[in-house]
PDB file of C-alpha atoms in Angstrom:
ATOM      1  CA  MET A  16     217.865 264.214 129.173  1.00 41.00           C
ATOM      2  CA  GLU A  17     216.865 267.909 127.998  1.00 50.00           C
ATOM      3  CA  LYS A  18     219.313 269.877 125.276  1.00 57.00           C
ATOM      4  CA  ASP A  19     219.973 272.236 127.947  1.00 58.00           C
ATOM      5  CA  SER A  20     221.185 270.230 130.416  1.00 49.00           C
ATOM      6  CA  ILE A  21     223.931 268.445 128.622  1.00 71.00           C
ATOM      7  CA  GLN A  22     227.630 269.623 128.345  1.00 76.00           C
ATOM      8  CA  TYR A  23     228.839 269.755 125.512  1.00 91.00           C
ATOM      9  CA  ILE A  24     232.598 269.757 125.800  1.00 91.00           C
ATOM     10  CA  TYR A  25     235.903 267.529 124.641  1.00 95.00           C
ATOM     11  CA  SER A  26     237.349 265.198 126.335  1.00 95.00           C
ATOM     12  CA  THR A  27     240.640 265.587 127.980  1.00 96.00           C
ATOM     13  CA  GLU A  28     242.737 263.652 124.779  1.00 97.00           C
ATOM     14  CA  GLU A  29     240.452 265.583 122.154  1.00 97.00           C
ATOM     15  CA  MET A  30     240.883 268.714 123.294  1.00 96.00           C
ATOM     16  CA  GLU A  31     244.298 268.132 123.594  1.00 97.00           C
ATOM     17  CA  GLU A  32     244.053 267.064 119.924  1.00 98.00           C
ATOM     18  CA  VAL A  33     242.400 269.946 118.555  1.00 98.00           C
ATOM     19  CA  SER A  34     245.258 272.348 120.417  1.00 97.00           C
ATOM     20  CA  GLN A  35     247.809 270.564 119.024  1.00 97.00           C
ATOM     21  CA  PHE A  36     246.408 270.618 115.738  1.00 98.00           C
ATOM     22  CA  ILE A  37     245.873 274.598 116.309  1.00 98.00           C
ATOM     23  CA  SER A  38     248.980 275.395 117.021  1.00 97.00           C
ATOM     24  CA  LYS A  39     250.196 272.945 114.200  1.00 96.00           C
ATOM     25  CA  ARG A  40     248.121 274.105 111.524  1.00 96.00           C
ATOM     26  CA  PHE A  41     247.769 278.197 112.438  1.00 96.00           C
ATOM     27  CA  GLY A  42     250.641 279.047 114.561  1.00 96.00           C
ATOM     28  CA  ASP A  43     251.346 278.666 118.923  1.00 96.00           C
ATOM     29  CA  TYR A  44     249.085 280.508 121.257  1.00 96.00           C
ATOM     30  CA  ASP A  45     249.249 281.497 124.653  1.00 93.00           C
ATOM     31  CA  MET A  46     246.187 283.351 125.143  1.00 94.00           C
ATOM     32  CA  VAL A  47     243.143 282.065 125.099  1.00 95.00           C
ATOM     33  CA  MET A  48     239.711 284.425 125.408  1.00 93.00           C
ATOM     34  CA  GLY A  49     237.842 281.537 128.070  1.00 86.00           C
ATOM     35  CA  GLU A  50     234.355 281.654 128.510  1.00 81.00           C
ATOM     36  CA  LYS A  51     233.107 281.457 132.046  1.00 76.00           C
ATOM     37  CA  ASN A  52     229.123 280.430 131.583  1.00 72.00           C
ATOM     38  CA  SER A  53     227.663 279.935 128.673  1.00 75.00           C
ATOM     39  CA  GLU A  54     224.300 277.988 127.285  1.00 83.00           C
ATOM     40  CA  GLY A  55     225.553 275.071 124.934  1.00 87.00           C
ATOM     41  CA  PRO A  56     229.154 274.374 123.569  1.00 92.00           C
ATOM     42  CA  ARG A  57     231.544 276.466 125.381  1.00 90.00           C
ATOM     43  CA  ILE A  58     233.576 278.600 123.219  1.00 93.00           C
ATOM     44  CA  ASP A  59     236.791 279.991 124.108  1.00 95.00           C
ATOM     45  CA  ILE A  60     238.654 281.834 121.652  1.00 97.00           C
ATOM     46  CA  ALA A  61     242.588 281.299 120.881  1.00 97.00           C
ATOM     47  CA  ILE A  62     244.688 284.453 119.845  1.00 97.00           C
ATOM     48  CA  ILE A  63     247.400 283.735 117.679  1.00 97.00           C
ATOM     49  CA  GLU A  64     249.893 286.115 117.110  1.00 96.00           C
ATOM     50  CA  PRO A  65     251.540 287.368 113.741  1.00 95.00           C
ATOM     51  CA  THR A  66     254.709 286.481 112.917  1.00 94.00           C
ATOM     52  CA  LYS A  67     257.393 286.764 109.738  1.00 92.00           C
ATOM     53  CA  LYS A  68     255.488 283.649 108.381  1.00 89.00           C
ATOM     54  CA  ARG A  69     251.632 284.446 108.833  1.00 91.00           C
ATOM     55  CA  ASN A  70     251.290 288.586 109.184  1.00 92.00           C
ATOM     56  CA  TYR A  71     248.347 288.610 110.642  1.00 94.00           C
ATOM     57  CA  TYR A  72     246.251 287.576 114.049  1.00 96.00           C
ATOM     58  CA  THR A  73     244.329 284.464 113.979  1.00 96.00           C
ATOM     59  CA  LEU A  74     241.298 284.061 116.273  1.00 97.00           C
ATOM     60  CA  CYS A  75     239.793 280.365 116.358  1.00 98.00           C
ATOM     61  CA  THR A  76     237.316 279.046 118.509  1.00 98.00           C
ATOM     62  CA  ILE A  77     237.840 276.028 121.100  1.00 97.00           C
ATOM     63  CA  GLY A  78     235.112 273.963 121.971  1.00 95.00           C
ATOM     64  CA  LEU A  79     232.501 274.397 119.167  1.00 97.00           C
ATOM     65  CA  GLY A  80     233.447 271.370 117.906  1.00 97.00           C
ATOM     66  CA  ALA A  81     232.224 269.409 120.904  1.00 96.00           C
ATOM     67  CA  TYR A  82     228.534 270.021 120.013  1.00 96.00           C
ATOM     68  CA  MET A  83     227.262 267.921 117.377  1.00 96.00           C
ATOM     69  CA  MET A  84     225.043 270.014 114.479  1.00 97.00           C
ATOM     70  CA  ASN A  85     221.959 269.063 113.236  1.00 96.00           C
ATOM     71  CA  ILE A  86     223.032 268.891 109.342  1.00 96.00           C
ATOM     72  CA  ASP A  87     220.347 268.588 106.546  1.00 95.00           C
ATOM     73  CA  GLU A  88     221.982 265.982 104.267  1.00 94.00           C
ATOM     74  CA  GLU A  89     220.196 266.568 101.501  1.00 94.00           C
ATOM     75  CA  LYS A  90     221.209 270.439 101.059  1.00 93.00           C
ATOM     76  CA  SER A  91     224.801 269.660 102.511  1.00 95.00           C
ATOM     77  CA  PRO A  92     225.829 265.815 101.981  1.00 94.00           C
ATOM     78  CA  LEU A  93     229.236 267.417 102.286  1.00 93.00           C
ATOM     79  CA  ALA A  94     228.838 269.160 105.620  1.00 96.00           C
ATOM     80  CA  GLN A  95     230.621 268.480 109.012  1.00 97.00           C
ATOM     81  CA  GLU A  96     228.977 267.309 112.168  1.00 97.00           C
ATOM     82  CA  PHE A  97     231.566 268.781 114.127  1.00 98.00           C
ATOM     83  CA  ILE A  98     233.176 272.384 113.298  1.00 98.00           C
ATOM     84  CA  GLU A  99     235.300 274.912 114.426  1.00 98.00           C
ATOM     85  CA  LEU A 100     235.461 278.674 113.710  1.00 98.00           C
ATOM     86  CA  LEU A 101     238.042 281.247 113.173  1.00 97.00           C
ATOM     87  CA  ILE A 102     238.703 284.787 111.960  1.00 97.00           C
ATOM     88  CA  TYR A 103     242.031 286.851 110.462  1.00 96.00           C
ATOM     89  CA  LEU A 104     242.845 290.282 111.573  1.00 95.00           C
ATOM     90  CA  PRO A 105     245.428 292.700 110.232  1.00 94.00           C
ATOM     91  CA  ALA A 106     248.960 292.186 112.314  1.00 94.00           C
ATOM     92  CA  ASN A 107     247.891 296.079 113.621  1.00 95.00           C
ATOM     93  CA  TRP A 108     244.687 295.280 114.856  1.00 96.00           C
ATOM     94  CA  PRO A 109     243.913 296.519 118.449  1.00 96.00           C
ATOM     95  CA  ILE A 110     244.046 293.758 120.781  1.00 94.00           C
ATOM     96  CA  SER A 111     243.760 293.718 124.394  1.00 92.00           C
ATOM     97  CA  PRO A 112     240.760 293.593 127.431  1.00 90.00           C
ATOM     98  CA  GLU A 113     241.100 297.721 127.389  1.00 94.00           C
ATOM     99  CA  LYS A 114     240.923 298.115 123.118  1.00 95.00           C
ATOM    100  CA  PHE A 115     237.958 295.276 123.351  1.00 95.00           C
ATOM    101  CA  ASN A 116     235.671 297.930 125.141  1.00 96.00           C
ATOM    102  CA  ASP A 117     235.676 299.511 121.786  1.00 97.00           C
ATOM    103  CA  GLU A 118     233.319 297.820 119.851  1.00 96.00           C
ATOM    104  CA  ASN A 119     234.880 299.284 116.626  1.00 97.00           C
ATOM    105  CA  ASN A 120     237.922 296.725 117.764  1.00 97.00           C
ATOM    106  CA  PHE A 121     235.565 294.315 118.963  1.00 97.00           C
ATOM    107  CA  TRP A 122     233.289 293.459 116.548  1.00 97.00           C
ATOM    108  CA  PRO A 123     235.249 290.524 115.009  1.00 97.00           C
ATOM    109  CA  VAL A 124     235.155 288.937 118.245  1.00 96.00           C
ATOM    110  CA  ARG A 125     231.619 289.394 118.405  1.00 95.00           C
ATOM    111  CA  LEU A 126     230.988 288.291 115.227  1.00 97.00           C
ATOM    112  CA  LEU A 127     232.820 285.001 115.454  1.00 97.00           C
ATOM    113  CA  LYS A 128     231.078 284.348 118.869  1.00 95.00           C
ATOM    114  CA  SER A 129     227.459 284.884 117.638  1.00 95.00           C
ATOM    115  CA  THR A 130     228.249 282.921 114.433  1.00 97.00           C
ATOM    116  CA  ALA A 131     229.476 279.893 116.604  1.00 97.00           C
ATOM    117  CA  ARG A 132     226.369 280.141 118.431  1.00 95.00           C
ATOM    118  CA  ILE A 133     223.879 279.565 115.678  1.00 96.00           C
ATOM    119  CA  PRO A 134     224.338 275.787 115.741  1.00 97.00           C
ATOM    120  CA  TYR A 135     223.098 274.960 118.805  1.00 96.00           C
ATOM    121  CA  TYR A 136     220.557 278.260 119.221  1.00 94.00           C
ATOM    122  CA  GLU A 137     218.764 277.280 115.881  1.00 96.00           C
ATOM    123  CA  ASP A 138     219.078 273.970 115.939  1.00 96.00           C
ATOM    124  CA  SER A 139     220.932 274.269 112.944  1.00 97.00           C
ATOM    125  CA  TYR A 140     224.227 273.665 111.198  1.00 98.00           C
ATOM    126  CA  LEU A 141     226.839 275.734 109.034  1.00 98.00           C
ATOM    127  CA  THR A 142     229.295 274.626 106.319  1.00 97.00           C
ATOM    128  CA  PHE A 143     231.310 276.040 103.739  1.00 96.00           C
ATOM    129  CA  GLY A 144     229.449 278.869 101.767  1.00 95.00           C
ATOM    130  CA  HIS A 145     227.195 279.775 104.246  1.00 96.00           C
ATOM    131  CA  THR A 146     226.168 283.291 104.892  1.00 96.00           C
ATOM    132  CA  VAL A 147     225.229 285.049 108.248  1.00 96.00           C
ATOM    133  CA  SER A 148     224.148 288.585 108.472  1.00 92.00           C
ATOM    134  CA  SER A 149     223.361 291.555 110.859  1.00 87.00           C
ATOM    135  CA  SER A 150     220.142 292.693 112.297  1.00 80.00           C
ATOM    136  CA  GLU A 151     218.624 294.629 109.312  1.00 76.00           C
ATOM    137  CA  GLU A 152     222.006 294.459 107.882  1.00 78.00           C
ATOM    138  CA  ALA A 153     223.358 297.040 109.972  1.00 92.00           C
ATOM    139  CA  THR A 154     227.178 297.426 110.122  1.00 95.00           C
ATOM    140  CA  TYR A 155     229.122 295.656 112.665  1.00 95.00           C
ATOM    141  CA  ALA A 156     230.551 298.968 113.836  1.00 96.00           C
ATOM    142  CA  ALA A 157     230.994 302.493 112.892  1.00 95.00           C
ATOM    143  CA  ASN A 158     234.445 301.642 111.368  1.00 94.00           C
ATOM    144  CA  THR A 159     233.397 299.234 108.927  1.00 95.00           C
ATOM    145  CA  ASP A 160     231.125 298.503 106.093  1.00 95.00           C
ATOM    146  CA  LYS A 161     230.799 294.615 106.693  1.00 96.00           C
ATOM    147  CA  VAL A 162     226.689 293.580 107.697  1.00 96.00           C
ATOM    148  CA  GLY A 163     227.363 289.707 107.128  1.00 96.00           C
ATOM    149  CA  ALA A 164     229.946 286.969 106.508  1.00 96.00           C
ATOM    150  CA  ILE A 165     230.704 283.906 104.357  1.00 96.00           C
ATOM    151  CA  LEU A 166     232.131 280.851 105.513  1.00 97.00           C
ATOM    152  CA  LEU A 167     235.156 279.844 103.878  1.00 95.00           C
ATOM    153  CA  SER A 168     238.031 277.393 103.969  1.00 95.00           C
ATOM    154  CA  PRO A 169     241.278 278.676 105.813  1.00 94.00           C
ATOM    155  CA  VAL A 170     244.038 280.565 104.367  1.00 86.00           C
ATOM    156  CA  PRO A 171     245.727 280.329 102.184  1.00 84.00           C
ATOM    157  CA  ASP A 172     243.421 278.603  99.846  1.00 85.00           C
ATOM    158  CA  PRO A 173     239.665 279.743 100.592  1.00 85.00           C
ATOM    159  CA  LEU A 174     238.585 276.242  98.837  1.00 87.00           C
ATOM    160  CA  GLU A 175     240.533 273.645 100.020  1.00 92.00           C
ATOM    161  CA  PRO A 176     238.833 271.889 103.375  1.00 95.00           C
ATOM    162  CA  VAL A 177     240.949 271.798 106.434  1.00 97.00           C
ATOM    163  CA  ILE A 178     239.897 268.846 108.753  1.00 97.00           C
ATOM    164  CA  CYS A 179     241.420 267.685 112.253  1.00 98.00           C
ATOM    165  CA  GLN A 180     241.159 264.207 112.650  1.00 97.00           C
ATOM    166  CA  LEU A 181     240.874 262.938 116.313  1.00 97.00           C
ATOM    167  CA  SER A 182     241.504 259.511 117.421  1.00 96.00           C
ATOM    168  CA  SER A 183     237.849 259.327 118.588  1.00 91.00           C
ATOM    169  CA  ASP A 184     236.761 258.999 115.408  1.00 93.00           C
ATOM    170  CA  LYS A 185     235.598 262.640 115.379  1.00 95.00           C
ATOM    171  CA  GLU A 186     236.476 265.106 112.298  1.00 97.00           C
ATOM    172  CA  ILE A 187     236.195 268.393 113.120  1.00 98.00           C
ATOM    173  CA  GLU A 188     236.497 271.063 109.756  1.00 98.00           C
ATOM    174  CA  PHE A 189     237.727 274.490 110.417  1.00 98.00           C
ATOM    175  CA  LEU A 190     236.207 277.554 108.688  1.00 98.00           C
ATOM    176  CA  GLN A 191     236.996 281.055 108.350  1.00 96.00           C
ATOM    177  CA  VAL A 192     234.574 283.851 108.936  1.00 97.00           C
ATOM    178  CA  PHE A 193     234.933 286.220 106.338  1.00 95.00           C
ATOM    179  CA  PRO A 194     233.027 289.614 106.473  1.00 96.00           C
ATOM    180  CA  VAL A 195     231.207 290.811 103.442  1.00 95.00           C
ATOM    181  CA  THR A 196     229.425 294.177 102.793  1.00 94.00           C
ATOM    182  CA  LYS A 197     225.534 294.761 101.863  1.00 94.00           C
ATOM    183  CA  ASP A 198     226.267 294.725  98.013  1.00 94.00           C
ATOM    184  CA  GLU A 199     228.347 291.516  98.501  1.00 94.00           C
ATOM    185  CA  MET A 200     225.476 289.908 100.664  1.00 94.00           C
ATOM    186  CA  SER A 201     223.059 290.960  97.828  1.00 94.00           C
ATOM    187  CA  PHE A 202     225.424 289.055  95.383  1.00 95.00           C
ATOM    188  CA  ARG A 203     225.356 286.039  96.802  1.00 95.00           C
ATOM    189  CA  LYS A 204     221.750 286.056  97.301  1.00 94.00           C
ATOM    190  CA  ALA A 205     221.189 286.488  93.680  1.00 96.00           C
ATOM    191  CA  ASN A 206     224.177 284.399  92.437  1.00 97.00           C
ATOM    192  CA  GLY A 207     224.813 282.128  95.080  1.00 95.00           C
ATOM    193  CA  SER A 208     228.264 281.722  97.215  1.00 94.00           C
ATOM    194  CA  ASN A 209     230.947 280.279  94.448  1.00 93.00           C
ATOM    195  CA  ALA A 210     229.807 283.408  92.342  1.00 96.00           C
ATOM    196  CA  LEU A 211     230.761 285.323  95.452  1.00 94.00           C
ATOM    197  CA  ILE A 212     234.019 284.022  96.584  1.00 92.00           C
ATOM    198  CA  ALA A 213     235.007 284.245  92.423  1.00 92.00           C
ATOM    199  CA  LYS A 214     233.922 287.867  92.695  1.00 92.00           C
ATOM    200  CA  LEU A 215     235.850 288.365  96.044  1.00 90.00           C
ATOM    201  CA  GLU A 216     239.115 286.606  94.563  1.00 88.00           C
ATOM    202  CA  ASP A 217     238.990 288.880  91.632  1.00 88.00           C
ATOM    203  CA  ILE A 218     238.756 291.922  93.266  1.00 83.00           C
ATOM    204  CA  LYS A 219     241.437 290.796  95.866  1.00 82.00           C
ATOM    205  CA  LYS A 220     243.888 289.975  92.468  1.00 82.00           C
ATOM    206  CA  ALA A 221     242.682 293.473  91.064  1.00 81.00           C
ATOM    207  CA  LEU A 222     243.995 295.251  94.772  1.00 76.00           C
ATOM    208  CA  GLY A 223     247.129 293.024  94.847  1.00 76.00           C
ATOM    209  CA  ILE A 224     246.147 291.302  98.038  1.00 73.00           C
ATOM    210  CA  LYS A 225     246.788 287.562  98.675  1.00 68.00           C
ATOM    211  CA  LYS A 226     245.501 287.016 102.003  1.00 70.00           C
ATOM    212  CA  TRP A 227     241.589 286.747 102.957  1.00 78.00           C
ATOM    213  CA  ILE A 228     242.020 289.026 105.613  1.00 79.00           C
ATOM    214  CA  ILE A 229     239.535 291.766 107.414  1.00 75.00           C
ATOM    215  CA  SER A 230     240.351 295.050 105.545  1.00 68.00           C
TER     216      SER A 230
END
């Protein structure tokens, strides 16, 4: 069977378990940006609104984990075959169908979806510490200096893996897409992901910022 003819979707039971995990770990959600037609896995996005406990938006893919990635086990022995991705936005981020017509508001969603497409289109995989970049390292929009992103574990601890264990024996890792600048991308290329994460942590502490959220 040709790859393009395969449907990569969760079973009903898997979908229920993944949804329950997202609600329990990241927060309840009522709004989902559905995807009608797509090649490869169907990637919907759950929008979890800010609360007093979690004063930020969480946008989380639902469906990417139905696709088994082609992992290079020699390079990444700890990589999981199945993942979902998420991104955090400030509580005052403009989120609505109308606001998303403006690329200054929509770029994090575009980044999340384009990153989620990489394993399928490139027949590859994504794992902790991987980076992605925009075309020619251009900024994602006029209102941001971000040109790429590094994959981390979700808050509160960007180093602690978050795994959803399904009854079907699948293990789905949730990874945070954290946008970075051109200088930060260059630093990562020269020094590695762990060094960049440590540098970002130092910057956040110096600024008094505790959360790994888009600024």
